[in-house]
XYZ file of C-alpha atoms in Angstrom:
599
model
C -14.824 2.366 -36.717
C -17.518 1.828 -33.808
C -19.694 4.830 -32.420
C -18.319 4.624 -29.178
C -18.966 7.091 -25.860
C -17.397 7.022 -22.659
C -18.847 8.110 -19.591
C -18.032 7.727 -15.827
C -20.865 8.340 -13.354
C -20.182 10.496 -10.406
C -22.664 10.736 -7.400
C -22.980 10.805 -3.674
C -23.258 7.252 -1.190
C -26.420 6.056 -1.478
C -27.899 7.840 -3.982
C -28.738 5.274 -6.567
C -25.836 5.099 -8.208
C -25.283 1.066 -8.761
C -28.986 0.716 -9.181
C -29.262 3.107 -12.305
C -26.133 1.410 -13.865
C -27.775 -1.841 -13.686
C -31.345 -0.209 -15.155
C -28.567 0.430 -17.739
C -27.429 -2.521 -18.293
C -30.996 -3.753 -18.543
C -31.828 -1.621 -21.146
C -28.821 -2.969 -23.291
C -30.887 -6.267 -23.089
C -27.955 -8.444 -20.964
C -29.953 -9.561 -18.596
C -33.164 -11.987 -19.014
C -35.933 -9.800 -16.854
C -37.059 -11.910 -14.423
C -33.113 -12.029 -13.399
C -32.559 -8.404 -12.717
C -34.775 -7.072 -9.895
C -33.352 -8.759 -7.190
C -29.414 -8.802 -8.661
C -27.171 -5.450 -7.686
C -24.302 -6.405 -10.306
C -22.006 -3.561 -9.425
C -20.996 -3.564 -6.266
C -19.865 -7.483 -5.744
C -17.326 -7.809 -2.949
C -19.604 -8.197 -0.025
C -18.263 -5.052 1.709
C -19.393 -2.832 -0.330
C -23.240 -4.545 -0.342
C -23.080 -3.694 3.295
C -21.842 -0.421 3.041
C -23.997 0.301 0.308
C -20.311 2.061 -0.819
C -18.540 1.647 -4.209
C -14.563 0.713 -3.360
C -12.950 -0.214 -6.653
C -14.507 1.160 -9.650
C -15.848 -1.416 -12.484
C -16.228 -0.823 -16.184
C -19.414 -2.167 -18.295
C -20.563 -1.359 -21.689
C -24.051 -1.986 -23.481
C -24.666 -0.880 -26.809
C -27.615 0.630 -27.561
C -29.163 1.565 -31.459
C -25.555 0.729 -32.834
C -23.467 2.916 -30.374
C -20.992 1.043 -27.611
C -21.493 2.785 -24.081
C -18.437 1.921 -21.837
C -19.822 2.968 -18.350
C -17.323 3.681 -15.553
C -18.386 3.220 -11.973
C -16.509 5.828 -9.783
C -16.319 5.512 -5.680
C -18.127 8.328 -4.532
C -15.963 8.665 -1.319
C -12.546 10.967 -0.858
C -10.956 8.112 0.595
C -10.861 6.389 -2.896
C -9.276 9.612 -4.462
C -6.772 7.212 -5.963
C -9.493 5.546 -7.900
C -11.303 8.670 -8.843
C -8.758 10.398 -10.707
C -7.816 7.532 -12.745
C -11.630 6.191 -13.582
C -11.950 10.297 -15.156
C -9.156 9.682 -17.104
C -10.740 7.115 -19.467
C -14.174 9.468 -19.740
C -15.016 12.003 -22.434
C -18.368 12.737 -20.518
C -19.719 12.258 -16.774
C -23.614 11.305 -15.589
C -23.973 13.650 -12.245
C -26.217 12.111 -10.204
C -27.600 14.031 -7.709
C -30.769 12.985 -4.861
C -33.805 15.175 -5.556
C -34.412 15.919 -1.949
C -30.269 15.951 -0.538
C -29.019 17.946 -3.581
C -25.364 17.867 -4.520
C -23.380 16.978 -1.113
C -19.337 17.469 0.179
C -17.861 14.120 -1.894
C -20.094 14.388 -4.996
C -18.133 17.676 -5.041
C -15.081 16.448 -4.677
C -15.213 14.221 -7.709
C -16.643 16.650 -9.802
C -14.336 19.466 -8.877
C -11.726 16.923 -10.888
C -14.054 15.811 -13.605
C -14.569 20.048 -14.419
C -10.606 20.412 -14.419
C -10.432 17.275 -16.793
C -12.673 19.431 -18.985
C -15.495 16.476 -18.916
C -18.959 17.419 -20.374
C -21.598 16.567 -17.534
C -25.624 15.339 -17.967
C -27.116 16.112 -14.668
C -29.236 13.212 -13.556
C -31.892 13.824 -10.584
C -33.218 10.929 -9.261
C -35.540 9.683 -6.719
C -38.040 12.287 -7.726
C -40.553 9.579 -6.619
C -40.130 9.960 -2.897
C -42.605 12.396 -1.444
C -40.655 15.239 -0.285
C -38.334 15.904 -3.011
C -37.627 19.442 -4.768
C -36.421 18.796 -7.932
C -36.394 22.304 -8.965
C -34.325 23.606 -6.353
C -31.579 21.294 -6.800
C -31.362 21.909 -9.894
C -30.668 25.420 -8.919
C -27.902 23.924 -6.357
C -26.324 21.875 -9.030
C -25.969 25.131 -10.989
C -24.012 27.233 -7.980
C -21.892 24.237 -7.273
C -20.463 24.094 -10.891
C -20.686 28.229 -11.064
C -18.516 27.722 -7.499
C -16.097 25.281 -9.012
C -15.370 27.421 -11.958
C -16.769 25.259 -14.746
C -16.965 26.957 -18.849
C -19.862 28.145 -20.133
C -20.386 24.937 -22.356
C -20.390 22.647 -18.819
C -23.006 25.116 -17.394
C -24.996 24.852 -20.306
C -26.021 21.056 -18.858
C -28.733 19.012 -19.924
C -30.629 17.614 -17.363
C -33.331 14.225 -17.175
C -35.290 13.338 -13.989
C -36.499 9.852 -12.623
C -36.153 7.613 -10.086
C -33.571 4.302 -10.906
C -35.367 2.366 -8.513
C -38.814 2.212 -10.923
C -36.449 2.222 -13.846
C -38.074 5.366 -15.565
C -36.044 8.703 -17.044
C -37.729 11.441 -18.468
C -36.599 15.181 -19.248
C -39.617 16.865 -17.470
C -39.632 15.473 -13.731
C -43.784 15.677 -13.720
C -44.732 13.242 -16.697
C -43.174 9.487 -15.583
C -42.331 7.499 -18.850
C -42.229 3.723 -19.776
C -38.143 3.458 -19.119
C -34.588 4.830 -18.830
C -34.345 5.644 -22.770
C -34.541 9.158 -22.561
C -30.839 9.251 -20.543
C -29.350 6.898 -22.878
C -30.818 9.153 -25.709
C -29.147 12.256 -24.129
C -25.865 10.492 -23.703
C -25.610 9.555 -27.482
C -26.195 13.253 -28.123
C -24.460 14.885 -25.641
C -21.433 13.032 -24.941
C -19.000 13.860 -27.202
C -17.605 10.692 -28.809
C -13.704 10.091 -28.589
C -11.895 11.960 -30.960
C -10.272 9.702 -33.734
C -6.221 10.493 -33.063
C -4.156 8.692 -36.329
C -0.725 7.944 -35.840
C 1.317 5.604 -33.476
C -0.137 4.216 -30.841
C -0.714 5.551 -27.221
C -1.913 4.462 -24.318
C -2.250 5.378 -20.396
C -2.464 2.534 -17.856
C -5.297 3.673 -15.698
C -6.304 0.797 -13.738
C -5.282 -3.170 -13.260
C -6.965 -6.361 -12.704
C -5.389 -9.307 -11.598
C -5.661 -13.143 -12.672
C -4.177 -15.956 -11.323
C -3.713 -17.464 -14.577
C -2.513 -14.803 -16.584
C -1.121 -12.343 -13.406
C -1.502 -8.969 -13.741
C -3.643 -6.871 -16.614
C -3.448 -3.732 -17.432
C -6.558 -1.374 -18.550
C -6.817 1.904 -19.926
C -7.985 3.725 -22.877
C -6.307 3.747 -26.110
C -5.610 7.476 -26.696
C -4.076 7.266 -30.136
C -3.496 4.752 -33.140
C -4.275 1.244 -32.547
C -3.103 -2.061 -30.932
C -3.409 -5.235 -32.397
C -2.559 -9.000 -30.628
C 1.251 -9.881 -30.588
C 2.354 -6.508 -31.158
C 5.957 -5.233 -29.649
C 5.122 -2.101 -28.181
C 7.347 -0.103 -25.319
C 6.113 0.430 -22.202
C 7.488 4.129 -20.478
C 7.990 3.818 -16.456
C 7.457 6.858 -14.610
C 10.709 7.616 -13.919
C 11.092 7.817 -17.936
C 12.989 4.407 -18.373
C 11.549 2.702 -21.591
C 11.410 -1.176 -21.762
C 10.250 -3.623 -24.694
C 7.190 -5.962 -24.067
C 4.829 -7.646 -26.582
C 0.619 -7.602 -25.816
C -0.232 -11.284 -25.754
C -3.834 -10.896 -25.623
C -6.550 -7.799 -26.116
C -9.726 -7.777 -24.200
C -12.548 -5.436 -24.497
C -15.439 -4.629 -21.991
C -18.757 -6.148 -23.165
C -22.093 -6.301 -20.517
C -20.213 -7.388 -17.553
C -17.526 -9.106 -18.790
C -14.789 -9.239 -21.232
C -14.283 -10.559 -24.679
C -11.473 -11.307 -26.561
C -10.604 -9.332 -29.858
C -7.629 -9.143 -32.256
C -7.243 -5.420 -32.487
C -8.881 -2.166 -30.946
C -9.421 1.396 -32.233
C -8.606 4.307 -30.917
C -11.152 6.016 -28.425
C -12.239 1.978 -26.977
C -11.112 0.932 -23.248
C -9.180 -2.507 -23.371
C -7.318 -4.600 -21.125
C -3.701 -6.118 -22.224
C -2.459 -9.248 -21.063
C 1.188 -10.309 -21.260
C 2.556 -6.625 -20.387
C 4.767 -7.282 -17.285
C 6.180 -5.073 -14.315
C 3.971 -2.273 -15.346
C 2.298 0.589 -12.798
C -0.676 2.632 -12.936
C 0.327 6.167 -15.038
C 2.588 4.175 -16.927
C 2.628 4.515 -21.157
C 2.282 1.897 -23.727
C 4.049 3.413 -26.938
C 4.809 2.729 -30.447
C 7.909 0.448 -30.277
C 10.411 2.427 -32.525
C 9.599 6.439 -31.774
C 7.598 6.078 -28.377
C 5.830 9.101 -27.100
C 4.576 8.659 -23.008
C 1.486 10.274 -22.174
C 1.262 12.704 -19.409
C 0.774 10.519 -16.054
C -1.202 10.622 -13.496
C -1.067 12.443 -10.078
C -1.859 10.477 -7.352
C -3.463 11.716 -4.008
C -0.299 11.518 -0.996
C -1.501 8.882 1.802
C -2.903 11.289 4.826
C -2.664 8.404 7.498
C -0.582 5.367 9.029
C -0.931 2.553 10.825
C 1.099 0.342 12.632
C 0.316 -3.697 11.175
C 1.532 -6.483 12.863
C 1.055 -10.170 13.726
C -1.342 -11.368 16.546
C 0.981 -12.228 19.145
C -2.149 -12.527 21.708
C -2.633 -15.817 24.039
C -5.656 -16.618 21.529
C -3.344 -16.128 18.670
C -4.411 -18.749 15.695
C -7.127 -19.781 17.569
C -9.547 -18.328 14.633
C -7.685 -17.412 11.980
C -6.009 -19.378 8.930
C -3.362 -17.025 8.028
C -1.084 -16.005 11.016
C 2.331 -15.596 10.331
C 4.468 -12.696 9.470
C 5.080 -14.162 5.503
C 1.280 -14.746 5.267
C 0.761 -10.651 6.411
C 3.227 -9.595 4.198
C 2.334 -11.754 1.105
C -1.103 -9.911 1.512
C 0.070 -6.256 1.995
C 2.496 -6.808 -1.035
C -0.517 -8.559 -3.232
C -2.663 -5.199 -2.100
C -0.262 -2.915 -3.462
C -0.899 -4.069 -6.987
C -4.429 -3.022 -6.934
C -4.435 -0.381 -4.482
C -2.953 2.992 -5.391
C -3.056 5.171 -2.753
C -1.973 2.566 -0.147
C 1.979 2.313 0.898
C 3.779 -0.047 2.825
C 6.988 -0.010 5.007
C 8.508 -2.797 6.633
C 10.162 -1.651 10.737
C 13.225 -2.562 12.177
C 11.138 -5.694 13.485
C 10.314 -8.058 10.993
C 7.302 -8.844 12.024
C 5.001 -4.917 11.819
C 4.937 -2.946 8.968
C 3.754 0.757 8.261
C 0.354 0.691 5.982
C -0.245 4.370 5.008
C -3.224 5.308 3.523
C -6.017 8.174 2.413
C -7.664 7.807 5.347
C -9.661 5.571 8.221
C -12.022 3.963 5.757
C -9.664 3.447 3.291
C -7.472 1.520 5.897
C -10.496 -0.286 7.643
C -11.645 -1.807 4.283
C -8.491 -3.379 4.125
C -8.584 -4.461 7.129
C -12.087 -5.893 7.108
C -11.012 -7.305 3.071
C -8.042 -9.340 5.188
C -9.967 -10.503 8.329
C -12.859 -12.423 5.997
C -10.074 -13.932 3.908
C -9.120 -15.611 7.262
C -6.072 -13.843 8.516
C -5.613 -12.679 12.197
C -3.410 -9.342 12.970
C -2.993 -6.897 15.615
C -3.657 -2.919 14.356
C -1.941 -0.110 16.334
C -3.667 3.854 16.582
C -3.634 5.283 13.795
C -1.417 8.530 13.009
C -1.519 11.541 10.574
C 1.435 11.982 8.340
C 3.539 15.020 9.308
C 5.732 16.741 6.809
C 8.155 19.019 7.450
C 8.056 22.546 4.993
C 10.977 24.922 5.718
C 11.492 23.494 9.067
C 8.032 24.364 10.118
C 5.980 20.834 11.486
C 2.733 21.217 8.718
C -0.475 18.386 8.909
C -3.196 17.642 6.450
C -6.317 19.556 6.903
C -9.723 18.414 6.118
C -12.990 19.811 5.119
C -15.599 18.695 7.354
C -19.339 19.190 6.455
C -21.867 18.437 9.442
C -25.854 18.538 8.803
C -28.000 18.162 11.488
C -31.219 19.438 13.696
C -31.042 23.400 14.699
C -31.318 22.242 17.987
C -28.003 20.072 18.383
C -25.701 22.286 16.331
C -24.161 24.546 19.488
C -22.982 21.093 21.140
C -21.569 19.920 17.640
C -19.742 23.299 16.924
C -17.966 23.202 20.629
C -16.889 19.739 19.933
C -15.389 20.657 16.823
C -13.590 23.995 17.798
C -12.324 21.650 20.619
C -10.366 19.449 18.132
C -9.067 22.718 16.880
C -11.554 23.011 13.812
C -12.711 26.436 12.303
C -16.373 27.216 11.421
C -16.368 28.752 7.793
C -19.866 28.355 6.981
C -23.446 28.116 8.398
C -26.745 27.752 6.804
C -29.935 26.746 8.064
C -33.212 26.014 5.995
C -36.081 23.692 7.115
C -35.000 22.763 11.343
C -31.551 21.938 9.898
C -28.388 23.485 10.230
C -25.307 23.023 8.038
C -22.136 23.256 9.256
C -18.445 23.574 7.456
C -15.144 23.497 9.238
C -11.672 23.614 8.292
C -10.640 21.087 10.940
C -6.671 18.985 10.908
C -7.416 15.162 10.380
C -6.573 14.004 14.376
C -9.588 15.976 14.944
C -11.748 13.768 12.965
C -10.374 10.272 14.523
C -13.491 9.412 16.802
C -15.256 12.868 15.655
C -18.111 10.963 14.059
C -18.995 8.634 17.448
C -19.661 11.885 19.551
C -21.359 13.566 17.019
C -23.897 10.713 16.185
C -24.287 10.680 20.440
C -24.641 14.188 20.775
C -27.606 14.996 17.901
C -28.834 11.815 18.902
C -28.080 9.644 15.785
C -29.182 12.778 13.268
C -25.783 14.150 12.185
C -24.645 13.623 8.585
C -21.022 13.991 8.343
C -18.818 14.037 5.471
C -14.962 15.240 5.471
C -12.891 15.547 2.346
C -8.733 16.190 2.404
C -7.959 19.839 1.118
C -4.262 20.198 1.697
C -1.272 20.523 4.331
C -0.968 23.578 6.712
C 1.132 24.502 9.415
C 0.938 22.491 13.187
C -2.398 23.624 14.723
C -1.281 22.573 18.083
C -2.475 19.710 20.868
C -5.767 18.086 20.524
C -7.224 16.751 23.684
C -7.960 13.168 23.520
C -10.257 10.424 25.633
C -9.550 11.083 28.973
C -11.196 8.240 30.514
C -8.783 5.435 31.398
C -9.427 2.055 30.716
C -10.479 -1.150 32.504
C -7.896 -4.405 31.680
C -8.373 -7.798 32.670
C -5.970 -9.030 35.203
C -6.253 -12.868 34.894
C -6.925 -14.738 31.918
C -10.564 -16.933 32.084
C -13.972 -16.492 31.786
C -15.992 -13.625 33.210
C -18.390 -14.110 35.306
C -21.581 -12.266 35.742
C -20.869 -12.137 39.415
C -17.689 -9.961 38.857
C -19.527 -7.661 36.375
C -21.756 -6.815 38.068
C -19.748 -5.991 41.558
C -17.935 -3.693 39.242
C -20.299 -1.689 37.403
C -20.503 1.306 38.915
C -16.439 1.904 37.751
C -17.349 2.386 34.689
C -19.213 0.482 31.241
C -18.042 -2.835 29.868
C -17.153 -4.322 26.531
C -17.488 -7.952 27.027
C -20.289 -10.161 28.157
C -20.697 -12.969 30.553
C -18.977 -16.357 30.460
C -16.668 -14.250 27.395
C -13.197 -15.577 27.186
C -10.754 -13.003 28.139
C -7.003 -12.802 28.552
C -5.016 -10.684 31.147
C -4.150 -7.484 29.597
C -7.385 -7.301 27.504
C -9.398 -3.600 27.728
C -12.794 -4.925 29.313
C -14.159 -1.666 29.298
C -13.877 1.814 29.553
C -13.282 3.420 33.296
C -15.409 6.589 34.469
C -12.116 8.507 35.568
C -8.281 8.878 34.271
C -5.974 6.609 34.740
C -6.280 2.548 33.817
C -8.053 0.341 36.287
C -6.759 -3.348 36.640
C -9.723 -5.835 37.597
C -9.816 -9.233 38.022
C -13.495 -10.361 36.306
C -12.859 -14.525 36.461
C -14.171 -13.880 40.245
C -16.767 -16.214 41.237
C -19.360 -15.944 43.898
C -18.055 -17.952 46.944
C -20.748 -20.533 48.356
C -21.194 -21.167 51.950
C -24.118 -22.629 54.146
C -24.873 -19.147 55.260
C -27.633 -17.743 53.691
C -29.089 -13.917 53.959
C -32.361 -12.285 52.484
C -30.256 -9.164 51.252
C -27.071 -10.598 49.333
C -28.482 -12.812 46.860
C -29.897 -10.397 44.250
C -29.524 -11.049 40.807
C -27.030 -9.463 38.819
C -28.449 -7.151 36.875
C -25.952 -6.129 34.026
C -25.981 -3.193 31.519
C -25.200 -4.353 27.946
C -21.973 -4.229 27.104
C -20.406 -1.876 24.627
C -19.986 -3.763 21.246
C -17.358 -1.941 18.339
C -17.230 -1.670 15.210
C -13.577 -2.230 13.393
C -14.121 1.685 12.611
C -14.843 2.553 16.034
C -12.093 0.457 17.853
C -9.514 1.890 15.724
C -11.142 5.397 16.471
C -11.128 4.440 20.408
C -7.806 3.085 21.214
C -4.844 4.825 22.819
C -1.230 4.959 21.911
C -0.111 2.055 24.006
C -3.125 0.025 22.911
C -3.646 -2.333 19.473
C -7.333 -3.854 17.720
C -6.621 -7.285 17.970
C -8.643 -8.249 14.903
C -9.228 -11.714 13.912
C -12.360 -13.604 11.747
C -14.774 -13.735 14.180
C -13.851 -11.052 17.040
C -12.491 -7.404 17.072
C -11.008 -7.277 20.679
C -9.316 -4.509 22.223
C -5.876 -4.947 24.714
C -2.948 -3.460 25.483
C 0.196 -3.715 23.789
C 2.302 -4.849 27.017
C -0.136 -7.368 28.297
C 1.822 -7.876 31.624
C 0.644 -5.015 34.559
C 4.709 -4.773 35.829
C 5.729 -4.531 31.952
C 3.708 -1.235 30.949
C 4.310 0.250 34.398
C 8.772 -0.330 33.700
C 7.875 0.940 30.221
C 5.666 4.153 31.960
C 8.903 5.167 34.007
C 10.981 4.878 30.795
C-alpha cells in the first residue's frame, strides 16, 4: 500500500494560493528550475490569470520522502459553492491559508465553515509575512475566534501553524527566522494529516468531479472510499434517484505532478479518474457489482439567480462572431452542464432563449465571458433572483455582505445599503478602517459594488456570501436615470456628441458604429431620451468667429461584462459578442416599445 495524504487548500482571492501550490510542486522536483518562476501552473484558462480567481478546482500530487501528496485546489469564491463542497469531499486534511496582514476574510469562511462540518483536520498557513506591515501574531489570534465561532472540536483548535511567504518560496514554524524552502509545511502535512483510513471490503466510490475528453468523452473522478478497482472490472454505478445500472471501467488513471498516468488497479484512500463509465452525474456511486452499497451523495448549493440567454438578433448580428445560431447556443449550454454543477438550464416557449440559472453574477459572467472568447455572439437579458414560494408566503435568498473601507466613507456606504433594504449586524473599526456586515436580499447587491467603489473612492472591499431564503423584504429602488438610444443607425459623429452633452454621459466614442435602438448613454433625468448622433455639421460659405469651436468631448463610459449586466433595465439586453459588449434595447424600433409601454 502507498503512504498517501490528501489535502485541499482553502484560502481567500489573492492570497497566494496558486503560487504556494506550485512552490509545491517544485519541491516534488517536477519542474526543471529555471522553468518555474515565471510559470503559474494552476490557474490555466486565461480567465482566471486575469482574475487572479480559481474557477474549477484542479488536482496535483508530488511525492515527497516516499509519501504521495494529492493536492486539491479549491475556488475560494461562494459563487463556486458547487465546486467547494465536492473538492472537501476527497480531503482527509485542509492547508488554511490565511494573508498575514488581511487575516481570515468573509469567503475563506465560507469554505471552511464546510471543511469543519466535514470534520477535516486544518494546518494554518500564514503567508506573506514578508511584506512590511504584516501582524502575524494577531491573525493568528483571528484564525483562532473564527474556528472557536464556527464551532470546530477541540482537536481542530489544537492547529499547527507554519509562516512564510510563497512568493520567496520559504516556510518555517517561527515567522521571525526565514529558512532555505517550503519543507517545513510539507513536513507538517506528513505528520499532521491523517492518512486515509484503509476500508477492506467491496469497493466504493463517490463521483466528485468530471473531466471531459474528446476522445474518450466524459471521466469521472473521485476518491476510492473502500476496497479497490482494478481495469476491466464490472462494477454498478447507483443514480441519485437510487436506480442501479451495470458498466465496466475501461481505463484507471491516477494524478501524478500535473498530469495523469495510467495504472491497472488503485487502493483504497488514492483519487483516480475512470474512463468508460457512461451517463454518470456528480454524487453518483460506483459499487461492487453483485451486493452494491451507494455512498451518501452530495448536496448541492440551489442556483440563487437567472438569466434570460438568447441569440443576437441585432443588425450587427454575425458580424464578429463564429457561432450564432440557436443549435450552436444550445450545444454550448448543454456541453456546460456536464462540468458545471450549480448551473441549470431551461429552454422558453421560444426556441430560440433559454433560462441559465446560476449561484450568482460571477458565476454567470464567467460563462459568459468562457462563451464570447470561444467565438459565439448572444444577447443576455437582466438578471433575476429566484423566488420560492414557502406556505404561500413570496421568500428570496439573502446574502451576507461584508464591506471594509476608510472611517471616513462608511456613513455614505451604510445609507446605500439600508436603501437596498440591507440590515447592519456588525461594525468594527481598528486602524482608519471600518468593517461593515449586513444581512442584505441578493437584488440589493446587483450594481451594489459600482456605487460603493464610487462612493469610498475606489477603497471598498466587498465580499457577499449566500446564507439562506427569507421572507419578501419588499421593493428595492432601482437606477432612476433613463437612458439615451440611438435613433438612426450610422456612425457618430463628434459633432452630435458633443451638441448633446450636457443631457447626460455617453458610452460610445466618435466615428463608433451604432444601430437605432442601441443605449448610447445614460440620461441625467427619468425617462429614455431618443437622439439622433449620425448628425453632421452642415457646411456653408458663411463663416462666424463664435461657432466653430472644437468639440470638446468627455470620455465615454466603457463596461465591463459585470457591470453591463449590473446596469441594464428590464426591457434592455448585453448584446455580447467577441470583440464588443454593447448595450440596446430589446424592441429596437421607438413605435414598438412605446405599443408594448401601453400594453
Amino acid at each position: 500500500m502507498q503512504n498517501i495524504r490528501n489535502i485541499a487548500i482553502i484560502a481567500h482571492v489573492d492570497h497566494g494560493k496558486t503560487t504556494l501550490v506550485d512552490k509545491i510542486m517544485l519541491a516534488g522536483k517536477l519542474f526543471r528550475d529555471n522553468q518555474s518562476t515565471a510559470e503559474f501552473t494552476l490557474d490555466n484558462n486565461d480567465l482566471e490569470r486575469e482574475r487572479g480567481i480559481t474557477i474549477l478546482s484542479k488536482n496535483v500530487s508530488i511525492n515527497y520522502k516516499g509519501t504521495k501528496i494529492n493536492v486539491i485546489d479549491t475556488p475560494g469564491h461562494a459563487d463556486f459553492g458547487g465546486e467547494v463542497e465536492r473538492v472537501l469531499n476527497m480531503a482527509d486534511g485542509c492547508l488554511l491559508l490565511v494573508d498575514a496582514f488581511e487575516g481570515p476574510m468573509p469567503q475563506t469562511r465560507f469554505v471552511l465553515q464546510k471543511a469543519i462540518q466535514m470534520g477535516l483536520k486544518p494546518i494554518v498557513v500564514i503567508n506573506k509575512v514578508d511584506k512590511p506591515n504584516c501582524r502575524p501574531d494577531e491573525v493568528y489570534e483571528m484564525v483562532f475566534d473564527l474556528m472557536f465561532s464556527l464551532d470546530a472540536t477541540e482537536e481542530q483548535l489544537d492547529f499547527p501553524v507554519v509562516y512564510g511567504s510563497a512568493k520567496q518560496g520559504w516556510m518555517s514554524t517561527d515567522w521571525k527566522t526565514q529558512t532555505e524552502d517550503i519543507t517545513p509545511l510539507l513536513d507538517a502535512i506528513v505528520e499532521y494529516i491523517p492518512a486515509p483510513e484503509i476500508l477492506e471490503g467491496t469497493p466504493q466510490m463517490l463521483i466528485t468531479s468530471l473531466d471531459y475528453s474528446k476522445y474518450v468523452g466524459r471521466i469521472a473522478i473521485g476518491r476510492l472510499h473502500r476496497g479497490e478497482l482494478k481495469e476491466n472490472m464490472d462494477v454498478s454505478l447507483c443514480k441519485r434517484d437510487g436506480s442501479i445500472v451495470k458498466t465496466r471501467i475501461k481505463e484507471i488513471n491516477t494524478f501524478e505532478g500535473l498530469g495523469r498516468t495510467k495504472v491497472s488497479n488503485v487502493q483504497c484512500g488514492d483519487i483516480c479518474a475512470l474512463i468508460g463509465i457512461e451517463g454518470f452525474e456528480i454524487g453518483d456511486s460506483i459499487a461492487d457489482l453483485e451486493n452494491p452499497e451507494p455512498l451518501p451523495t452530495i448536496d448541492i448549493d440551489e442556483p440563487t439567480m437567472s438569466m434570460m440567454f438568447t441569440i443576437n438578433d441585432s443588425p450587427f448580428f454575425g458580424k464578429e462572431g463564429k457561432f450564432v445560431t440557436s443549435r450552436h447556443i444550445h450545444d454550448r449550454l448543454v456541453r456546460e452542464l456536464d462540468k458545471n454543477l450549480a448551473l441549470r438550464v431551461e429552454l422558453t416557449e421560444n426556441a430560440d432563449s433559454w433560462i441559465v440559472y446560476g449561484r450568482g453574477i460571477l458565476h454567470l459572467s464567467v460563462l459568459i465571458e468562457t462563451m464570447r472568447r470561444e467565438g459565439y455572439e448572444l444577447q443576455v437579458g437582466q438578471p433575476k433572483v429566484i423566488i420560492k414560494e414557502v406556505d404561500g408566503v413570496k421568500h428570496e435568498p439573502i446574502e451576507q455582505l461584508t464591506i471594509n473601507l476608510p472611517d471616513e466613507t462608511a456613513s455614505k456606504i451604510i445609507d446605500l445599503v439600508t436603501r437596498r433594504r440591507g440590515e447592519l449586524t456588525a461594525m468594527t473599526s481598528k486602524k482608519d478602517r471600518t468593517y461593515l456586515e449586513f444581512k442584505i436580499p441578493s437584488r440589493g447587491i446587483i450594481g451594489l459594488s459600482n456605487l460603493a467603489l464610487t462612493l469610498s473612492a475606489g477603497e471598498a472591499v466587498i465580499a457577499h456570501r449566500f446564507l439562506d431564503f427569507e421572507p419578501w423584504k419588499g421593493d428595492i429602488e432601482k437606477r432612476s436615470n433613463g437612458s439615451i438610444i440611438a435613433s438612426e443607425s450610422g456612425n457618430a459623429y463628434a459633432y452630435a456628441l458633443d451638441k448633446l452633452q450636457d443631457r447626460g454621459r455617453f458610452f460610445v466614442e466618435p466615428q463608433t458604429d451604432i444601430y437605432m435602438g442601441q443605449i448610447v448613454g445614460e440620461s441625467n433625468k427619468e425617462g429614455d431620451l431618443v437622439v439622433n448622433l449620425t448628425k453632421s455639421k452642415k457646411l456653408t460659405n458663411v463663416r462666424a468667429s463664435g461657432t466653430d469651436d472644437k468639440a470638446k468631448l468627455a470620455p465615454a463610459i466603457i463596461f465591463s461584462l459585470e457591470d453591463a449586466l449590473e446596469y441594464i433595465k428590464s426591457d434592455e439586453y448585453v448584446e455580447v459578442t467577441p470583440s464588443s459588449i454593447r448595450l440596446r434595447k430589446i424592441y429596437l424600433d421607438e413605435n414598438d416599445r412605446k405599443r408594448m409601454t401601453k400594453k
